[in-house]
Each structure stands twice: as C-alpha cells, then as structure tokens.
C-alpha cells in the first residue's frame, strides 16, 4: 500500500528523531510501514543521526556500569526476535467499537499518549456524510482501508494527511467499501453541533 | 581499554550476536557514554540517564541478532535502539496521563452499541428533543461540558459543586440521552 500522499520531510525527520508525540508517531508509522519511499527516507535520517551519535559529547557512565550491565546479560547467545509481520492495521490494539451513527464507528487505540491528544480509528461506510468539523490543533491521518475525498484530493489506503487548526473540512467516502482511517488529533475535535460533540464524547476520542 | 581495537563496530555486533561477551564489553566502551550523552540531550537527567543508558546496552545485547550489516551501519542501528528506548520510556510515563478526566461513562458499564444499533441519522432536532428530557441541572452540566467545552474541574468551581457531583450528573444525563436514542433505533 504505497500511496500518493506522504508525510512531509519535516514530519519524517521528526519521526526518525523520535520527537513526535507517540500517537502522532503511530500514524506516521502506519504510512511508513507500507511505503518503501518513506522507509528509505527515514533510514537516511536515522543514518545521519547514527553519525551524529558518534560525534556526541560523551557523558561518563558510572564506575560500576559495565559490571552491572554484564550481570544482566542472558547466559546464552541472544536470540533473533521474531518480527510481527501482520498488516499494520491488525497490529493495533483497539478499544471496543462505538457506533456513533449508522455505518460509522470509532474505536480508541490502546496507546499511551498525552492527555490532550486523541488516537483512534474511524470507519465510515460508503454514502455516509461525516460530520463537518474543525480542528483545534494538528491532526495526522493514515488511511488503512478504503478511500475518501476532501478539498485536498483523493486519499486511498496508505495515504497520509496532516491538517492543522485552520482546516474545516468534510471528507466523503469513495468507492463501495468502508473507509477506515487511523487518526491522532491534538486537542479536542470540534464537530459542529451538539450531536457531533456528544457522539465523540461517547466514543471517548 | 578496547580488546578489539582493530575490529569494526559492525563486526563487534556480529560477534555479540553470537554471544561474545568480550566483544560486548568493547562495544560498551565505544558507545555507552555516547548513548548516555544522547539521552541527556533528549532530556534524561542524572540517575535516569545512567539507568536508561544501561538498559539500552542490555537491549543491544538482546537484539544484536537482528542487526544486519547489509542494511545499516552499526551506529545507525545503535541510534535506533537508543531512540526507541527513549520513546518507550516516554510512553510508560504517559500511561498514567492517558486516562482522561472527561471520561464520563465507566468502562465497565459502558456497553457497546451493536453494529446495527442506530438505523437513522440523529438530527439536531432530535437532539434538542432529547435534551428536553433532562432536568435543568443536567442540561446545565451538559451545556457547560459540550457547548462550552469546559473541564469538569472548572464546571465544579463555576457551579460551586463537588467534582464528583458534576461527573455523576453528566453520567446520568448521558445515560438518559443514550436510553432515548436506543428507543429510536
């Protein structure tokens, strides 16, 4: 699933540096996982950081650090850890789905994140309008399944979108399967109208 | 004191993967203080930086078998292990914070709506109708919480009520609204 819409170089660099908020990093990871082009870019940022690591000022370890670490090493040779090769979407741990309208469910993602952020999966069936909403902060989104279209274009599985507070948009699901997206949202979503707000309160996102 | 001074970092990691402790102590000499310096740059302080740097070195031992010299330099790989350890640390610290004070309905009592629970779109008019079911007190907390987006603590202060009362009032209001919506499906 290598899409047309990628995170910006800034976002990928922040991701590679580990400075993105964990929930936002997860959404970038969902894209990078399926995008060879972005994986190469992240790898090159990591190589630069690796070089920088070699140049960094030493901070002396404690006198007994080596012996303490050696005493923690397992007896046998380390084993190769098994890679989790399931598709990204299946590796997410979701809280129970909450149906907030016909054909629309949200599920919070089990991931530690800042108290003011929300990390969740939203699924919208074809033909369902989504609530027009504004953002009170940054939002990252990676499409996991299906497709949607909004003012910025067509977004298909693997595509990534970053929006910020001045966007007021209304995505429309394309095609005949539900569109499932992973979101990280800073601050509260601002759905217009009480219904939207209560729906999101219900869903705890 | 590096017993493997003429061996590359990459070759050391390969030997570590085979369980070579001498190679590990050489790599420790080359990288542990760099890793600690990096963690301090990220914001780790004092004993926490030391502990985390030691954890990173243990992770390097445990994960050495997944290092592939064809894919990355040793310094890149070590950087990634250290970076991920830092992110994991932040995540652990965030676990406590992840629970929102705005969580209204207890997880245990919060039953999932079935797939086909809602068979039509709830309109704003229906919302208004549903709101009429609430007592004035309940309407007031719903309005402050969802229209004005105020935190529970602020609502409590504003209404001179204990925080627990605000939360239970909101909870009852939402349960009432949900029951109303359930009837409409």
Tab-separated table of C-alpha atoms in Angstrom:
chain	number	residue	atom	x	y	z
A	1	UNK	CA	0.000	0.000	0.000
A	2	UNK	CA	2.148	2.778	-1.266
A	3	UNK	CA	0.065	5.839	-1.759
A	4	UNK	CA	0.200	9.257	-3.360
A	5	UNK	CA	0.166	11.382	-0.221
A	6	UNK	CA	3.223	11.235	2.005
A	7	UNK	CA	4.315	12.913	5.235
A	8	UNK	CA	6.480	15.975	4.642
A	9	UNK	CA	10.254	15.730	5.060
A	10	UNK	CA	9.893	17.646	8.340
A	11	UNK	CA	7.441	15.137	9.711
A	12	UNK	CA	9.569	12.163	8.625
A	13	UNK	CA	12.660	13.744	10.180
A	14	UNK	CA	10.792	14.355	13.437
A	15	UNK	CA	9.551	10.764	13.306
A	16	UNK	CA	13.078	9.434	12.729
A	17	UNK	CA	14.340	11.562	15.615
A	18	UNK	CA	11.711	10.142	17.933
A	19	UNK	CA	10.394	13.567	18.889
A	20	UNK	CA	6.845	13.164	17.584
A	21	UNK	CA	4.160	12.674	20.210
A	22	UNK	CA	3.692	8.889	20.449
A	23	UNK	CA	0.172	8.913	18.961
A	24	UNK	CA	1.294	11.039	16.026
A	25	UNK	CA	4.324	8.788	15.551
A	26	UNK	CA	1.966	5.818	15.353
A	27	UNK	CA	0.030	7.422	12.482
A	28	UNK	CA	3.273	8.158	10.619
A	29	UNK	CA	4.383	4.558	11.280
A	30	UNK	CA	1.132	3.327	9.690
A	31	UNK	CA	2.130	5.108	6.497
A	32	UNK	CA	5.863	4.333	6.607
A	33	UNK	CA	5.126	0.650	7.215
A	34	UNK	CA	3.672	0.336	3.722
A	35	UNK	CA	5.674	2.967	1.861
A	36	UNK	CA	9.127	1.956	0.602
A	37	UNK	CA	9.913	5.511	-0.458
A	38	UNK	CA	9.319	6.930	3.033
A	39	UNK	CA	11.084	3.984	4.676
A	40	UNK	CA	14.212	4.840	2.680
A	41	UNK	CA	13.907	8.464	3.691
A	42	UNK	CA	13.533	7.553	7.373
A	43	UNK	CA	16.522	5.202	7.090
A	44	UNK	CA	18.648	8.011	5.706
A	45	UNK	CA	17.655	10.321	8.571
A	46	UNK	CA	18.495	7.540	11.012
A	47	UNK	CA	21.922	7.110	9.395
A	48	UNK	CA	22.590	10.822	9.831
A	49	UNK	CA	21.553	10.528	13.477
A	50	UNK	CA	23.798	7.487	13.860
A	51	UNK	CA	26.749	9.516	12.623
A	52	UNK	CA	25.773	12.292	15.000
A	53	UNK	CA	25.684	9.774	17.851
A	54	UNK	CA	29.355	9.042	17.223
A	55	UNK	CA	30.167	12.748	17.419
A	56	UNK	CA	28.147	13.493	20.523
A	57	UNK	CA	29.832	14.633	23.742
A	58	UNK	CA	30.463	11.651	25.993
A	59	UNK	CA	28.630	11.509	29.278
A	60	UNK	CA	30.724	9.275	31.525
A	61	UNK	CA	28.962	6.141	32.712
A	62	UNK	CA	29.042	5.208	36.382
A	63	UNK	CA	32.090	3.255	37.601
A	64	UNK	CA	30.174	0.036	38.015
A	65	UNK	CA	28.054	0.441	34.865
A	66	UNK	CA	29.818	-2.210	32.805
A	67	UNK	CA	29.716	-4.839	35.544
A	68	UNK	CA	26.061	-4.052	36.265
A	69	UNK	CA	25.155	-4.414	32.603
A	70	UNK	CA	27.244	-7.588	32.191
A	71	UNK	CA	25.413	-9.147	35.147
A	72	UNK	CA	22.113	-8.533	33.370
A	73	UNK	CA	23.072	-10.263	30.113
A	74	UNK	CA	21.333	-13.545	29.475
A	75	UNK	CA	23.556	-16.602	29.694
A	76	UNK	CA	23.078	-17.875	26.175
A	77	UNK	CA	23.711	-16.027	22.950
A	78	UNK	CA	20.921	-13.585	22.202
A	79	UNK	CA	18.195	-14.986	20.009
A	80	UNK	CA	16.791	-13.332	16.986
A	81	UNK	CA	13.478	-11.717	17.870
A	82	UNK	CA	10.544	-12.691	15.706
A	83	UNK	CA	9.191	-9.867	13.582
A	84	UNK	CA	5.497	-9.160	13.687
A	85	UNK	CA	4.572	-9.485	10.027
A	86	UNK	CA	0.864	-8.879	10.324
A	87	UNK	CA	-0.540	-5.923	8.382
A	88	UNK	CA	-0.225	-2.708	10.369
A	89	UNK	CA	-3.953	-2.359	10.985
A	90	UNK	CA	-4.043	-5.791	12.648
A	91	UNK	CA	-1.216	-4.873	14.987
A	92	UNK	CA	-3.219	-2.048	16.543
A	93	UNK	CA	-4.966	-2.805	19.808
A	94	UNK	CA	-8.370	-1.162	19.724
A	95	UNK	CA	-10.866	-0.491	22.460
A	96	UNK	CA	-14.427	-1.645	21.687
A	97	UNK	CA	-16.022	-0.047	18.673
A	98	UNK	CA	-18.549	2.649	19.420
A	99	UNK	CA	-21.223	3.220	16.787
A	100	UNK	CA	-21.884	6.898	16.620
A	101	UNK	CA	-24.199	6.973	13.600
A	102	UNK	CA	-25.431	4.407	11.082
A	103	UNK	CA	-22.400	2.992	9.310
A	104	UNK	CA	-19.946	4.996	11.394
A	105	UNK	CA	-17.854	3.645	14.246
A	106	UNK	CA	-14.862	4.873	16.180
A	107	UNK	CA	-12.520	2.942	18.429
A	108	UNK	CA	-9.827	4.442	20.608
A	109	UNK	CA	-6.370	2.942	20.072
A	110	UNK	CA	-4.703	1.454	23.139
A	111	UNK	CA	-1.562	3.520	23.131
A	112	UNK	CA	-0.175	5.812	25.787
A	113	UNK	CA	-0.402	9.365	24.601
A	114	UNK	CA	-0.648	12.831	26.004
A	115	UNK	CA	-3.812	13.564	27.898
A	116	UNK	CA	-4.804	16.297	25.472
A	117	UNK	CA	-4.441	14.092	22.380
A	118	UNK	CA	-6.745	11.502	20.899
A	119	UNK	CA	-5.650	8.434	18.953
A	120	UNK	CA	-8.417	6.466	17.281
A	121	UNK	CA	-9.632	4.519	14.283
A	122	UNK	CA	-12.699	5.850	12.462
A	123	UNK	CA	-14.665	3.746	9.983
A	124	UNK	CA	-17.248	5.317	7.728
A	125	UNK	CA	-19.463	3.323	5.352
A	126	UNK	CA	-19.910	4.495	1.744
A	127	UNK	CA	-22.627	7.070	1.285
A	128	UNK	CA	-22.365	8.361	4.839
A	129	UNK	CA	-21.522	12.007	5.200
A	130	UNK	CA	-19.032	12.581	8.001
A	131	UNK	CA	-19.533	15.376	10.441
A	132	UNK	CA	-18.099	18.594	9.120
A	133	UNK	CA	-15.586	19.535	11.733
A	134	UNK	CA	-12.861	21.947	12.642
A	135	UNK	CA	-9.654	21.127	14.388
A	136	UNK	CA	-8.423	22.826	17.494
A	137	UNK	CA	-4.921	21.536	16.805
A	138	UNK	CA	-2.848	19.369	14.488
A	139	UNK	CA	-4.258	16.135	13.130
A	140	UNK	CA	-2.455	13.266	11.405
A	141	UNK	CA	-4.368	10.634	9.476
A	142	UNK	CA	-3.361	7.498	7.574
A	143	UNK	CA	-5.954	5.638	5.525
A	144	UNK	CA	-5.897	1.950	6.491
A	145	UNK	CA	-8.651	0.745	4.147
A	146	UNK	CA	-10.955	2.192	1.517
A	147	UNK	CA	-10.738	5.778	0.305
A	148	UNK	CA	-12.093	9.252	0.900
A	149	UNK	CA	-12.045	12.540	-0.934
A	150	UNK	CA	-11.999	16.045	0.502
A	151	UNK	CA	-10.904	19.506	-0.581
A	152	UNK	CA	-7.279	18.306	-0.666
A	153	UNK	CA	-7.811	15.374	-3.021
A	154	UNK	CA	-8.349	11.619	-3.109
A	155	UNK	CA	-6.860	9.603	-0.231
A	156	UNK	CA	-6.521	5.848	-0.587
A	157	UNK	CA	-5.151	3.047	1.627
A	158	UNK	CA	-1.662	4.028	2.765
A	159	UNK	CA	-2.123	7.734	2.131
A	160	UNK	CA	-1.180	10.181	4.838
A	161	UNK	CA	-2.720	13.564	5.605
A	162	UNK	CA	-1.672	16.211	8.094
A	163	UNK	CA	-4.038	19.064	8.829
A	164	UNK	CA	-3.990	21.825	11.354
A	165	UNK	CA	-6.348	24.082	13.167
A	166	UNK	CA	-7.493	26.287	10.320
A	167	UNK	CA	-8.902	23.434	8.275
A	168	UNK	CA	-12.649	22.979	8.243
A	169	UNK	CA	-13.366	20.026	6.043
A	170	UNK	CA	-15.893	17.380	5.185
A	171	UNK	CA	-14.413	14.172	3.821
A	172	UNK	CA	-16.622	11.957	1.618
A	173	UNK	CA	-16.083	8.206	1.383
A	174	UNK	CA	-15.295	6.969	-2.137
A	175	UNK	CA	-15.930	3.542	-3.634
A	176	UNK	CA	-18.090	0.805	-2.180
A	177	UNK	CA	-16.185	-0.260	0.918
A	178	UNK	CA	-15.973	1.426	4.299
A	179	UNK	CA	-13.140	3.896	4.704
A	180	UNK	CA	-11.076	3.098	7.804
A	181	UNK	CA	-8.556	5.674	8.999
A	182	UNK	CA	-6.119	5.945	11.895
A	183	UNK	CA	-6.094	9.395	13.471
A	184	UNK	CA	-4.074	11.284	16.029
A	185	UNK	CA	-5.651	14.561	16.990
A	186	UNK	CA	-4.236	17.245	19.183
A	187	UNK	CA	-6.814	18.809	21.423
A	188	UNK	CA	-10.481	18.126	21.007
A	189	UNK	CA	-12.154	17.745	17.679
A	190	UNK	CA	-14.657	20.493	17.199
A	191	UNK	CA	-17.585	18.842	15.472
A	192	UNK	CA	-20.135	21.453	14.657
A	193	UNK	CA	-23.301	20.985	16.611
A	194	UNK	CA	-24.124	19.208	19.800
A	195	UNK	CA	-24.710	15.838	18.150
A	196	UNK	CA	-21.154	15.599	16.959
A	197	UNK	CA	-19.801	16.606	20.323
A	198	UNK	CA	-21.870	14.097	22.203
A	199	UNK	CA	-21.014	11.393	19.697
A	200	UNK	CA	-17.331	11.988	20.221
A	201	UNK	CA	-17.778	12.158	23.981
A	202	UNK	CA	-19.491	8.783	23.805
A	203	UNK	CA	-16.706	7.397	21.740
A	204	UNK	CA	-14.136	8.850	24.098
A	205	UNK	CA	-11.952	10.178	21.350
B	1	UNK	CA	40.679	-0.364	27.212
B	2	UNK	CA	39.452	-1.907	23.984
B	3	UNK	CA	40.494	-5.537	23.474
B	4	UNK	CA	39.113	-5.397	19.957
B	5	UNK	CA	40.529	-2.064	18.892
B	6	UNK	CA	41.102	-3.144	15.300
B	7	UNK	CA	37.631	-4.611	14.848
B	8	UNK	CA	34.838	-2.576	13.268
B	9	UNK	CA	31.635	-1.769	15.141
B	10	UNK	CA	29.744	-3.907	12.647
B	11	UNK	CA	31.985	-6.931	13.260
B	12	UNK	CA	31.619	-6.437	17.016
B	13	UNK	CA	27.831	-6.517	16.740
B	14	UNK	CA	28.041	-9.709	14.692
B	15	UNK	CA	30.222	-11.284	17.395
B	16	UNK	CA	27.839	-10.061	20.104
B	17	UNK	CA	25.018	-11.763	18.237
B	18	UNK	CA	26.997	-14.991	18.645
B	19	UNK	CA	27.188	-14.412	22.421
B	20	UNK	CA	30.708	-12.954	22.648
B	21	UNK	CA	30.967	-11.002	25.921
B	22	UNK	CA	34.428	-9.611	25.195
B	23	UNK	CA	33.061	-8.051	22.027
B	24	UNK	CA	30.170	-6.662	24.059
B	25	UNK	CA	32.425	-5.014	26.607
B	26	UNK	CA	34.398	-3.393	23.757
B	27	UNK	CA	31.211	-2.051	22.196
B	28	UNK	CA	30.152	-0.834	25.630
B	29	UNK	CA	33.425	1.100	25.865
B	30	UNK	CA	32.806	2.701	22.478
B	31	UNK	CA	29.126	3.545	22.763
B	32	UNK	CA	27.719	3.565	26.326
B	33	UNK	CA	28.860	7.106	27.128
B	34	UNK	CA	27.675	8.297	23.681
B	35	UNK	CA	24.255	6.756	24.294
B	36	UNK	CA	24.128	8.427	27.714
B	37	UNK	CA	25.133	11.757	26.138
B	38	UNK	CA	22.361	11.377	23.576
B	39	UNK	CA	19.757	10.567	26.240
B	40	UNK	CA	20.830	13.618	28.242
B	41	UNK	CA	20.372	15.718	25.116
B	42	UNK	CA	16.839	14.381	24.810
B	43	UNK	CA	16.123	15.436	28.375
B	44	UNK	CA	17.051	12.462	30.604
B	45	UNK	CA	18.560	13.643	33.886
B	46	UNK	CA	21.038	12.259	36.409
B	47	UNK	CA	20.429	8.704	37.549
B	48	UNK	CA	17.632	8.282	34.996
B	49	UNK	CA	20.069	8.892	32.125
B	50	UNK	CA	22.517	6.381	33.602
B	51	UNK	CA	19.807	3.740	34.141
B	52	UNK	CA	18.342	4.191	30.696
B	53	UNK	CA	21.785	4.055	29.039
B	54	UNK	CA	22.407	0.755	30.848
B	55	UNK	CA	19.029	-0.523	29.651
B	56	UNK	CA	19.953	0.431	26.078
B	57	UNK	CA	23.212	-1.521	26.332
B	58	UNK	CA	21.295	-4.580	27.582
B	59	UNK	CA	18.869	-4.168	24.652
B	60	UNK	CA	21.813	-4.071	22.259
B	61	UNK	CA	22.927	-7.452	23.587
B	62	UNK	CA	19.442	-8.929	23.358
B	63	UNK	CA	18.737	-7.609	19.885
B	64	UNK	CA	22.156	-7.980	18.304
B	65	UNK	CA	20.964	-10.903	16.191
B	66	UNK	CA	18.582	-8.603	14.335
B	67	UNK	CA	21.421	-6.319	13.234
B	68	UNK	CA	22.052	-6.703	9.517
B	69	UNK	CA	25.282	-5.051	8.313
B	70	UNK	CA	23.901	-5.116	4.760
B	71	UNK	CA	21.048	-2.830	5.817
B	72	UNK	CA	22.559	-0.346	8.242
B	73	UNK	CA	25.743	0.808	9.875
B	74	UNK	CA	26.261	-0.158	13.498
B	75	UNK	CA	25.982	3.465	14.611
B	76	UNK	CA	22.590	3.795	12.873
B	77	UNK	CA	21.329	0.603	14.441
B	78	UNK	CA	22.541	1.585	17.920
B	79	UNK	CA	20.955	5.002	17.482
B	80	UNK	CA	17.606	3.388	16.638
B	81	UNK	CA	17.765	1.099	19.702
B	82	UNK	CA	18.546	4.115	21.923
B	83	UNK	CA	15.842	6.266	20.325
B	84	UNK	CA	13.221	3.533	20.722
B	85	UNK	CA	14.201	3.063	24.370
B	86	UNK	CA	13.618	6.775	24.913
B	87	UNK	CA	10.217	6.675	23.175
B	88	UNK	CA	9.233	3.629	25.242
B	89	UNK	CA	10.197	5.461	28.405
B	90	UNK	CA	8.015	8.410	27.442
B	91	UNK	CA	5.173	6.033	26.659
B	92	UNK	CA	5.420	4.365	30.043
B	93	UNK	CA	5.286	7.739	31.725
B	94	UNK	CA	2.270	8.672	29.667
B	95	UNK	CA	0.216	5.649	30.631
B	96	UNK	CA	-0.986	7.354	33.775
B	97	UNK	CA	-1.795	10.519	31.908
B	98	UNK	CA	-3.709	8.772	29.157
B	99	UNK	CA	-6.805	8.434	31.294
B	100	UNK	CA	-8.932	11.450	30.661
B	101	UNK	CA	-10.817	13.261	33.339
B	102	UNK	CA	-13.510	13.740	30.735
B	103	UNK	CA	-14.244	10.020	30.601
B	104	UNK	CA	-17.862	10.043	31.555
B	105	UNK	CA	-19.224	6.551	31.485
B	106	UNK	CA	-17.300	3.903	33.381
B	107	UNK	CA	-15.635	1.339	31.133
B	108	UNK	CA	-17.426	-1.460	32.938
B	109	UNK	CA	-20.902	-0.029	32.473
B	110	UNK	CA	-20.212	1.274	29.005
B	111	UNK	CA	-21.890	-1.233	26.770
B	112	UNK	CA	-21.025	-1.206	23.138
B	113	UNK	CA	-23.797	-0.353	20.781
B	114	UNK	CA	-24.449	-3.250	18.385
B	115	UNK	CA	-23.488	-2.889	14.748
B	116	UNK	CA	-26.952	-2.065	13.599
B	117	UNK	CA	-27.980	-0.159	16.677
B	118	UNK	CA	-28.680	3.110	15.009
B	119	UNK	CA	-30.771	2.861	11.910
B	120	UNK	CA	-31.077	6.507	11.077
B	121	UNK	CA	-29.128	9.663	11.457
B	122	UNK	CA	-29.899	11.575	14.556
B	123	UNK	CA	-30.663	15.112	13.681
B	124	UNK	CA	-30.111	18.246	15.620
B	125	UNK	CA	-33.890	18.468	16.085
B	126	UNK	CA	-33.915	15.033	17.680
B	127	UNK	CA	-31.048	16.122	19.861
B	128	UNK	CA	-32.975	19.131	21.036
B	129	UNK	CA	-35.942	16.901	21.770
B	130	UNK	CA	-33.751	14.524	23.730
B	131	UNK	CA	-32.252	17.366	25.719
B	132	UNK	CA	-35.741	18.288	26.893
B	133	UNK	CA	-35.773	15.012	28.809
B	134	UNK	CA	-33.045	16.259	31.089
B	135	UNK	CA	-33.515	18.133	34.300
B	136	UNK	CA	-32.374	21.758	34.383
B	137	UNK	CA	-29.370	20.724	36.453
B	138	UNK	CA	-28.382	18.048	33.931
B	139	UNK	CA	-28.868	20.399	30.992
B	140	UNK	CA	-26.628	22.902	32.652
B	141	UNK	CA	-23.680	20.496	33.022
B	142	UNK	CA	-24.199	19.117	29.504
B	143	UNK	CA	-24.182	22.641	28.130
B	144	UNK	CA	-21.032	23.638	30.026
B	145	UNK	CA	-19.226	20.443	29.142
B	146	UNK	CA	-20.189	20.064	25.486
B	147	UNK	CA	-21.076	23.511	24.240
B	148	UNK	CA	-18.516	25.447	26.173
B	149	UNK	CA	-16.030	22.607	26.326
B	150	UNK	CA	-15.081	23.292	29.919
B	151	UNK	CA	-13.162	20.792	32.025
B	152	UNK	CA	-15.073	19.095	34.821
B	153	UNK	CA	-12.983	20.816	37.448
B	154	UNK	CA	-13.902	24.218	36.068
B	155	UNK	CA	-17.586	23.329	35.893
B	156	UNK	CA	-17.423	22.226	39.521
B	157	UNK	CA	-15.886	25.531	40.518
B	158	UNK	CA	-18.318	27.514	38.408
B	159	UNK	CA	-21.350	25.831	39.951
B	160	UNK	CA	-19.813	25.510	43.431
B	161	UNK	CA	-20.324	21.758	43.331
B	162	UNK	CA	-18.040	18.895	44.308
B	163	UNK	CA	-16.253	17.403	41.292
B	164	UNK	CA	-17.889	14.035	41.927
B	165	UNK	CA	-21.341	15.602	41.685
B	166	UNK	CA	-20.521	17.147	38.316
B	167	UNK	CA	-19.274	13.816	36.996
B	168	UNK	CA	-22.243	11.827	38.256
B	169	UNK	CA	-24.672	14.442	36.938
B	170	UNK	CA	-23.051	14.232	33.485
B	171	UNK	CA	-23.032	10.471	33.613
B	172	UNK	CA	-26.741	10.327	34.445
B	173	UNK	CA	-27.513	12.844	31.709
B	174	UNK	CA	-25.681	10.812	29.085
B	175	UNK	CA	-27.266	7.569	30.214
B	176	UNK	CA	-30.680	9.213	29.830
B	177	UNK	CA	-29.815	10.507	26.357
B	178	UNK	CA	-28.488	7.164	25.290
B	179	UNK	CA	-31.621	5.397	26.500
B	180	UNK	CA	-33.638	7.843	24.426
B	181	UNK	CA	-31.527	7.159	21.332
B	182	UNK	CA	-31.831	3.432	21.853
B	183	UNK	CA	-35.611	3.746	21.602
B	184	UNK	CA	-35.360	5.497	18.270
B	185	UNK	CA	-33.289	2.871	16.506
